[in-house]
Tab-separated table of C-alpha atoms and ligand atoms in Angstrom:
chain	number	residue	atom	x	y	z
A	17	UNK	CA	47.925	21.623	-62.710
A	18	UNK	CA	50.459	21.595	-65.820
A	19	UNK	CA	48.530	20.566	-68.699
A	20	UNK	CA	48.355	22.061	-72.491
A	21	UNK	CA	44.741	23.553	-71.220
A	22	UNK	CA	46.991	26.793	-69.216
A	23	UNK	CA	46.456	29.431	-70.975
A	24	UNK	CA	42.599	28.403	-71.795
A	25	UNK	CA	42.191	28.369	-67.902
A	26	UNK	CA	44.031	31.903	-67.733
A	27	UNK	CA	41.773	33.130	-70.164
A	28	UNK	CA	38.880	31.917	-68.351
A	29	UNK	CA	39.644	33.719	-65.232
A	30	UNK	CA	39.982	37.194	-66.843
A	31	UNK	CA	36.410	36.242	-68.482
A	32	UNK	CA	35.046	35.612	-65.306
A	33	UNK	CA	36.580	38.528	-63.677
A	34	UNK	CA	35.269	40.460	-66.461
A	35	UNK	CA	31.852	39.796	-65.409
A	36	UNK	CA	32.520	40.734	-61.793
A	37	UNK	CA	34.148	37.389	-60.140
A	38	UNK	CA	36.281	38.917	-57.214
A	39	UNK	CA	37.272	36.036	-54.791
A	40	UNK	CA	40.451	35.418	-55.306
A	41	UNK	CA	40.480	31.678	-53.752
A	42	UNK	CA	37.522	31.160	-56.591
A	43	UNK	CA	39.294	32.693	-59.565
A	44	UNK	CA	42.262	30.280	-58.284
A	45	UNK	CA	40.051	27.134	-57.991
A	46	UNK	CA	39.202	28.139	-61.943
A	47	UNK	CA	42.795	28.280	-62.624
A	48	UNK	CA	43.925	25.190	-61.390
A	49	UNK	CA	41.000	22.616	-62.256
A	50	UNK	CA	41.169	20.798	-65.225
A	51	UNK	CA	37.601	21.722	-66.454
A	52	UNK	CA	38.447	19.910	-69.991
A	53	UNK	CA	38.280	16.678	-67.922
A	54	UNK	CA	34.769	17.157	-66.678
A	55	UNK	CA	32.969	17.964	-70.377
A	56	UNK	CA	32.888	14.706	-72.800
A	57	UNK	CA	35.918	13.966	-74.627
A	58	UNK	CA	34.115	15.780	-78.092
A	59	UNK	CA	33.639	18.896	-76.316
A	60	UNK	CA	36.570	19.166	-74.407
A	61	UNK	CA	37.677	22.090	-77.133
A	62	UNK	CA	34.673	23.985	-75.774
A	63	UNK	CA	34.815	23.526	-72.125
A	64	UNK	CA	36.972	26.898	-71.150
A	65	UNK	CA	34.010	28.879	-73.035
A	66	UNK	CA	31.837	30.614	-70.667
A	67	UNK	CA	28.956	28.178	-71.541
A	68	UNK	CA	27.069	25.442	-70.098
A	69	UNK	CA	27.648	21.909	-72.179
A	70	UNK	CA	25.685	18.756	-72.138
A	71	UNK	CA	27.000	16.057	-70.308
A	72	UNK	CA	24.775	13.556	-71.186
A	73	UNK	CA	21.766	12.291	-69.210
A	74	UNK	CA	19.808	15.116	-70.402
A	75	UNK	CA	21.784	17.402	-67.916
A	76	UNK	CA	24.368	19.968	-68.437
A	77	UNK	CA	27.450	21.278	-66.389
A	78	UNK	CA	26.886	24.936	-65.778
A	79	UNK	CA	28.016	27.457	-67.507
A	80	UNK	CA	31.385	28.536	-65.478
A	81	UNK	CA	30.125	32.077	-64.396
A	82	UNK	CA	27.578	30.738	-62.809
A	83	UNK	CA	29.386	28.116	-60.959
A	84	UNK	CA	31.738	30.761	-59.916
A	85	UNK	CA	28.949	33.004	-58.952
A	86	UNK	CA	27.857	30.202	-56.849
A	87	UNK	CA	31.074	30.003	-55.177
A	88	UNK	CA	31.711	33.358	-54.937
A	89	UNK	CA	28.379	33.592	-52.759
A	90	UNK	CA	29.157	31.104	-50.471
A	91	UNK	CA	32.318	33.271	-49.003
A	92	UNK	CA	33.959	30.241	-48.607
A	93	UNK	CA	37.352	30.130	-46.069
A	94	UNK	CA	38.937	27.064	-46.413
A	95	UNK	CA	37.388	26.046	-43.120
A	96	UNK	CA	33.601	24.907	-44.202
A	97	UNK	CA	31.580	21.986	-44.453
A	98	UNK	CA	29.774	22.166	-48.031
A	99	UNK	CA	26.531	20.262	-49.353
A	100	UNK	CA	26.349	20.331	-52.920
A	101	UNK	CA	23.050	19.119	-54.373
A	102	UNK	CA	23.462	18.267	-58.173
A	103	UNK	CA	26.789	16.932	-58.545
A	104	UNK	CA	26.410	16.819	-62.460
A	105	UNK	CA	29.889	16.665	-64.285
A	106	UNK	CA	31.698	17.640	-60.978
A	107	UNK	CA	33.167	20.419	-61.810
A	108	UNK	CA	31.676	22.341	-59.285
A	109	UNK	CA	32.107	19.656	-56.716
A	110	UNK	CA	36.269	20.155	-57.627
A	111	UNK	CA	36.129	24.050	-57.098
A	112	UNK	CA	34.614	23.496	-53.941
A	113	UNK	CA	37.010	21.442	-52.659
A	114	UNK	CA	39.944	23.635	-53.047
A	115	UNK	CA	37.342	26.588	-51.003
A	116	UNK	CA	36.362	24.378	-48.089
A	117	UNK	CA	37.584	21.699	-45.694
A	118	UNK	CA	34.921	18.877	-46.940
A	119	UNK	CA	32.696	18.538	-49.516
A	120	UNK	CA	29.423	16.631	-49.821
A	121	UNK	CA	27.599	16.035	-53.351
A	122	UNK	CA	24.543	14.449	-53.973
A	123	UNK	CA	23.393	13.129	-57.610
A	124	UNK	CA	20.295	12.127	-58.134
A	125	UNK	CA	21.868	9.768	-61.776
A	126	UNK	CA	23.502	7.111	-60.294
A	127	UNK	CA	25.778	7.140	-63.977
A	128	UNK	CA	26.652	10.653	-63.571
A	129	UNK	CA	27.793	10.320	-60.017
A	130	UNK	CA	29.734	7.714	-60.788
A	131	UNK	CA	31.343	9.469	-63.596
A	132	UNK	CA	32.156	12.332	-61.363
A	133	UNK	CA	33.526	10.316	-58.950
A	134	UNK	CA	36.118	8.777	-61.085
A	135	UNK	CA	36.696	11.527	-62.404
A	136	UNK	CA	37.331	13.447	-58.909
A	137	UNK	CA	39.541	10.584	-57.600
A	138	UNK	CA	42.088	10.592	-60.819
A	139	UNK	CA	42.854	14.483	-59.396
A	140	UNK	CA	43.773	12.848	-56.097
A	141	UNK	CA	41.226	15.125	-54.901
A	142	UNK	CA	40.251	13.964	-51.188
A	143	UNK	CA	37.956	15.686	-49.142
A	144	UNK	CA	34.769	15.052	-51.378
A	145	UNK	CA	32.392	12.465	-50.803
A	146	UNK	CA	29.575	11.982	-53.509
A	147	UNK	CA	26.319	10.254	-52.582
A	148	UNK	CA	23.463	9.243	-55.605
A	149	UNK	CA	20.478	10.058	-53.859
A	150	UNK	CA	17.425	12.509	-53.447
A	151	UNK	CA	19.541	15.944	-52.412
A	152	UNK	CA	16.469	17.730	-52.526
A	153	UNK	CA	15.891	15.901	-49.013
A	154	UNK	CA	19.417	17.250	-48.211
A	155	UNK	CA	22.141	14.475	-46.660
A	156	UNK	CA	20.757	15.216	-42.478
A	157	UNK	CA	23.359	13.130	-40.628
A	158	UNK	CA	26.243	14.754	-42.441
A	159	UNK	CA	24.672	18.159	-41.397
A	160	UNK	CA	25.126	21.008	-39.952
A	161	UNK	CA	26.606	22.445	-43.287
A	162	UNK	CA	27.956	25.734	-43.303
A	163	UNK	CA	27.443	26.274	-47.254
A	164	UNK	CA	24.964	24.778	-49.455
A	165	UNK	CA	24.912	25.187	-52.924
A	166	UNK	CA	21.937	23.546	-55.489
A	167	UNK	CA	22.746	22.927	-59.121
A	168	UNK	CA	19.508	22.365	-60.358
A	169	UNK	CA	16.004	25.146	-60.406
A	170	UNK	CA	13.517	24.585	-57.280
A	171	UNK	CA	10.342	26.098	-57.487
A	172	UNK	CA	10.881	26.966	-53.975
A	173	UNK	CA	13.626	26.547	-50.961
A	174	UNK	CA	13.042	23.328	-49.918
A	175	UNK	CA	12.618	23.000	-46.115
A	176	UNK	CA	15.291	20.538	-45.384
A	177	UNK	CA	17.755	22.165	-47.015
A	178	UNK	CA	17.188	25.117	-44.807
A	179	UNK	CA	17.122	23.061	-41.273
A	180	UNK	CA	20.458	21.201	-42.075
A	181	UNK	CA	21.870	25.056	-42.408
A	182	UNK	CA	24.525	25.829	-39.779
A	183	UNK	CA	23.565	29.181	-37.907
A	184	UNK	CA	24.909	31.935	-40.110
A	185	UNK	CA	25.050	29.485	-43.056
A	186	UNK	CA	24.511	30.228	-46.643
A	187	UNK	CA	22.318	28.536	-49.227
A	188	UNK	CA	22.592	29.346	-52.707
A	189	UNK	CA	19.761	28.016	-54.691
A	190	UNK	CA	18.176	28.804	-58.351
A	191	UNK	CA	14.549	29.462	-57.540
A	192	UNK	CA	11.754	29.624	-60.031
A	193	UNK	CA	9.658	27.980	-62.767
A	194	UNK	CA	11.264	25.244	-64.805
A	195	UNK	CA	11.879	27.995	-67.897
A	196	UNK	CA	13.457	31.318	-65.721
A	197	UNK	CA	14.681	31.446	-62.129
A	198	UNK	CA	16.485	33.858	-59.668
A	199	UNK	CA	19.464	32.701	-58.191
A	200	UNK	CA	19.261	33.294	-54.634
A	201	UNK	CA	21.514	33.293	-51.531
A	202	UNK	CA	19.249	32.279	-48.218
A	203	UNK	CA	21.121	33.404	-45.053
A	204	UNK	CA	20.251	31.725	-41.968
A	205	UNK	CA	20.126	33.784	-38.778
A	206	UNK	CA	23.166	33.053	-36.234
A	207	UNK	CA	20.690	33.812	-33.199
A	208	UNK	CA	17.446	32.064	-33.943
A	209	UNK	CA	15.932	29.501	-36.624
A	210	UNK	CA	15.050	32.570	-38.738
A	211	UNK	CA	16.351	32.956	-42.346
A	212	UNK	CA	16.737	35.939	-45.057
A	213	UNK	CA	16.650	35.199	-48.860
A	214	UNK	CA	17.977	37.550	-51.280
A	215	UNK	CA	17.379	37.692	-55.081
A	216	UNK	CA	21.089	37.535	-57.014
A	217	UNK	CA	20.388	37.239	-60.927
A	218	UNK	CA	18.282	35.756	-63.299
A	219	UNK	CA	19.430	32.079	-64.531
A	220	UNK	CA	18.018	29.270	-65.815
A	221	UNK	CA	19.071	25.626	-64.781
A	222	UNK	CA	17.759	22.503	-65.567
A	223	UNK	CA	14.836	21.051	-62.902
A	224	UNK	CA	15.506	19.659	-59.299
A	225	UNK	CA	13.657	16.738	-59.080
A	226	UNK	CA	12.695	14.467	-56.077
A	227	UNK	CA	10.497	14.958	-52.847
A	228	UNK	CA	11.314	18.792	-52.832
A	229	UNK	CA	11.671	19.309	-55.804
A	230	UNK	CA	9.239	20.047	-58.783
A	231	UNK	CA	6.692	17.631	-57.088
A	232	UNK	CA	6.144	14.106	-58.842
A	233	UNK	CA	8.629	14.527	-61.417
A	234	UNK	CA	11.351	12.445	-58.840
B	323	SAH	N1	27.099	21.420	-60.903
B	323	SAH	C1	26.776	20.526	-61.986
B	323	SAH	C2	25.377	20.826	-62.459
B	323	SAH	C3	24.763	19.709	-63.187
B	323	SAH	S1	23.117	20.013	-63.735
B	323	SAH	C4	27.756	20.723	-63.113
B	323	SAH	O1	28.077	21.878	-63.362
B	323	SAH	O2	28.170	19.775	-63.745
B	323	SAH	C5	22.163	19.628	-62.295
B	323	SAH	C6	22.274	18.236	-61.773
B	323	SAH	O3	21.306	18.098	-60.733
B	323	SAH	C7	21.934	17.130	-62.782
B	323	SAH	O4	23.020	16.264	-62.877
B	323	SAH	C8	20.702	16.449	-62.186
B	323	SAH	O5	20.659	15.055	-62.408
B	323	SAH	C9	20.859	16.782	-60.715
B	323	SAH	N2	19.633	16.688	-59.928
B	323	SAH	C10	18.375	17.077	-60.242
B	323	SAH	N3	17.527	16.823	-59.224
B	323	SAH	C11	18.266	16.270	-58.233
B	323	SAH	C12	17.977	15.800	-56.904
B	323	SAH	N4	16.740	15.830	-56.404
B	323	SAH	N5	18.991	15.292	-56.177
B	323	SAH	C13	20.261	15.235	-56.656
B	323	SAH	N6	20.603	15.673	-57.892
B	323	SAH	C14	19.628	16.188	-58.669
């Protein structure tokens, strides 16, 4: 993308690699989206800083390290089908799309995933297809996913999300109390229904809500 945002994105990329980003297909998604477009129009100065940003709703996109954590995490090919729950801005939603074959995005706003949508489709971006809905249900006839990433703190993995895993898929999911939670990546065996979670860092995100989420809140 040739844009007057460049060198911002450039500058990005050596951030995030300063913290430890090493996936070279994610540090090129970062260089090549226009994340300017995703933040509202008086924060667009901001939105190369390695913070998260309101968006409006009472939500925030992420702050970029995170996202690219996320990413990073997944070990994405090229070749994988991805379940995004928490479509937000869609920032994240674009990055994925350049690391897998098709993406699938659930907000639960119906405004914000209409935003993101528009949003998506002026990038001629084509292999995403947003839903507003309950993710923390997950999207089941679109499933198997090999990847699926949650932008938004659980207090714990919600079952669904889990069953709709392809074997050997990856789940990436904040988990924790609405103040502090652990990101964590949830591998699901290849040779039975059985599934390993490991702790990644401390984060905080704002609330899933919905059936699986924190309970009555939906
Ligand atoms: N990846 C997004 C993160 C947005 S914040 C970005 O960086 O822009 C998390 C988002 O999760 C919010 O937009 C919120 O509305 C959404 N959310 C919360 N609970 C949800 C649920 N049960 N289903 C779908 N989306 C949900």
């Amino acid at each position: 993308m040739t844009d007057g945002f460049v060198g911002y994105r450039s500058q990005l990329v050596e951030t995030l690699q300063g913290k430890g980003v090493r996936d070279m297909a994610v540090l090129r998604a970062v260089a090549t989206i226009p994340r300017h477009l995703f933040v509202p129009d008086p924060l667009r100065h901001q939105a190369y800083d390695d913070v998260a940003l309101p968006i409006g709703n009472g939500q925030t996109i992420s702050q970029p390290y995170v996202q690219a954590r996320s990413c990073e995490l997944m070990r994405l090919t090229g070749r994988e089908r991805v379940l995004e729950i928490g479509t937000g801005s869609g920032y994240q939603t674009a990055l994925l799309s350049m690391l897998a074959e098709s993406v699938f995005s659930i907000e639960r706003i119906a405004d914000l995933a209409r935003h993101a949508h528009e949003v998506i489709r002026a990038l001629g971006l084509d292999n995403i297809t947003i839903m507003h809905g309950d993710g923390s249900l997950g999207w089941r006839p679109n499933s198997p996913y090999d990847a699926i990433v949650v932008a938004a703190a659980s207090p714990a993995i919600p079952q669904p999300l889990v069953e709709q895993l392809a074997p050997g898929g990856r789940l990436v999911i904040p988990v924790g109390p609405r103040d502090a939670q652990v990101l964590t990546l949830v591998t699901r065996h290849r040779e039975d229904t059985g599934y390993e979670s490991t702790p990644v860092h401390d984060v905080r995100f704002v609330p899933l809500l919905g059936q699986f989420g924190f309970a009555g809140t939906g």
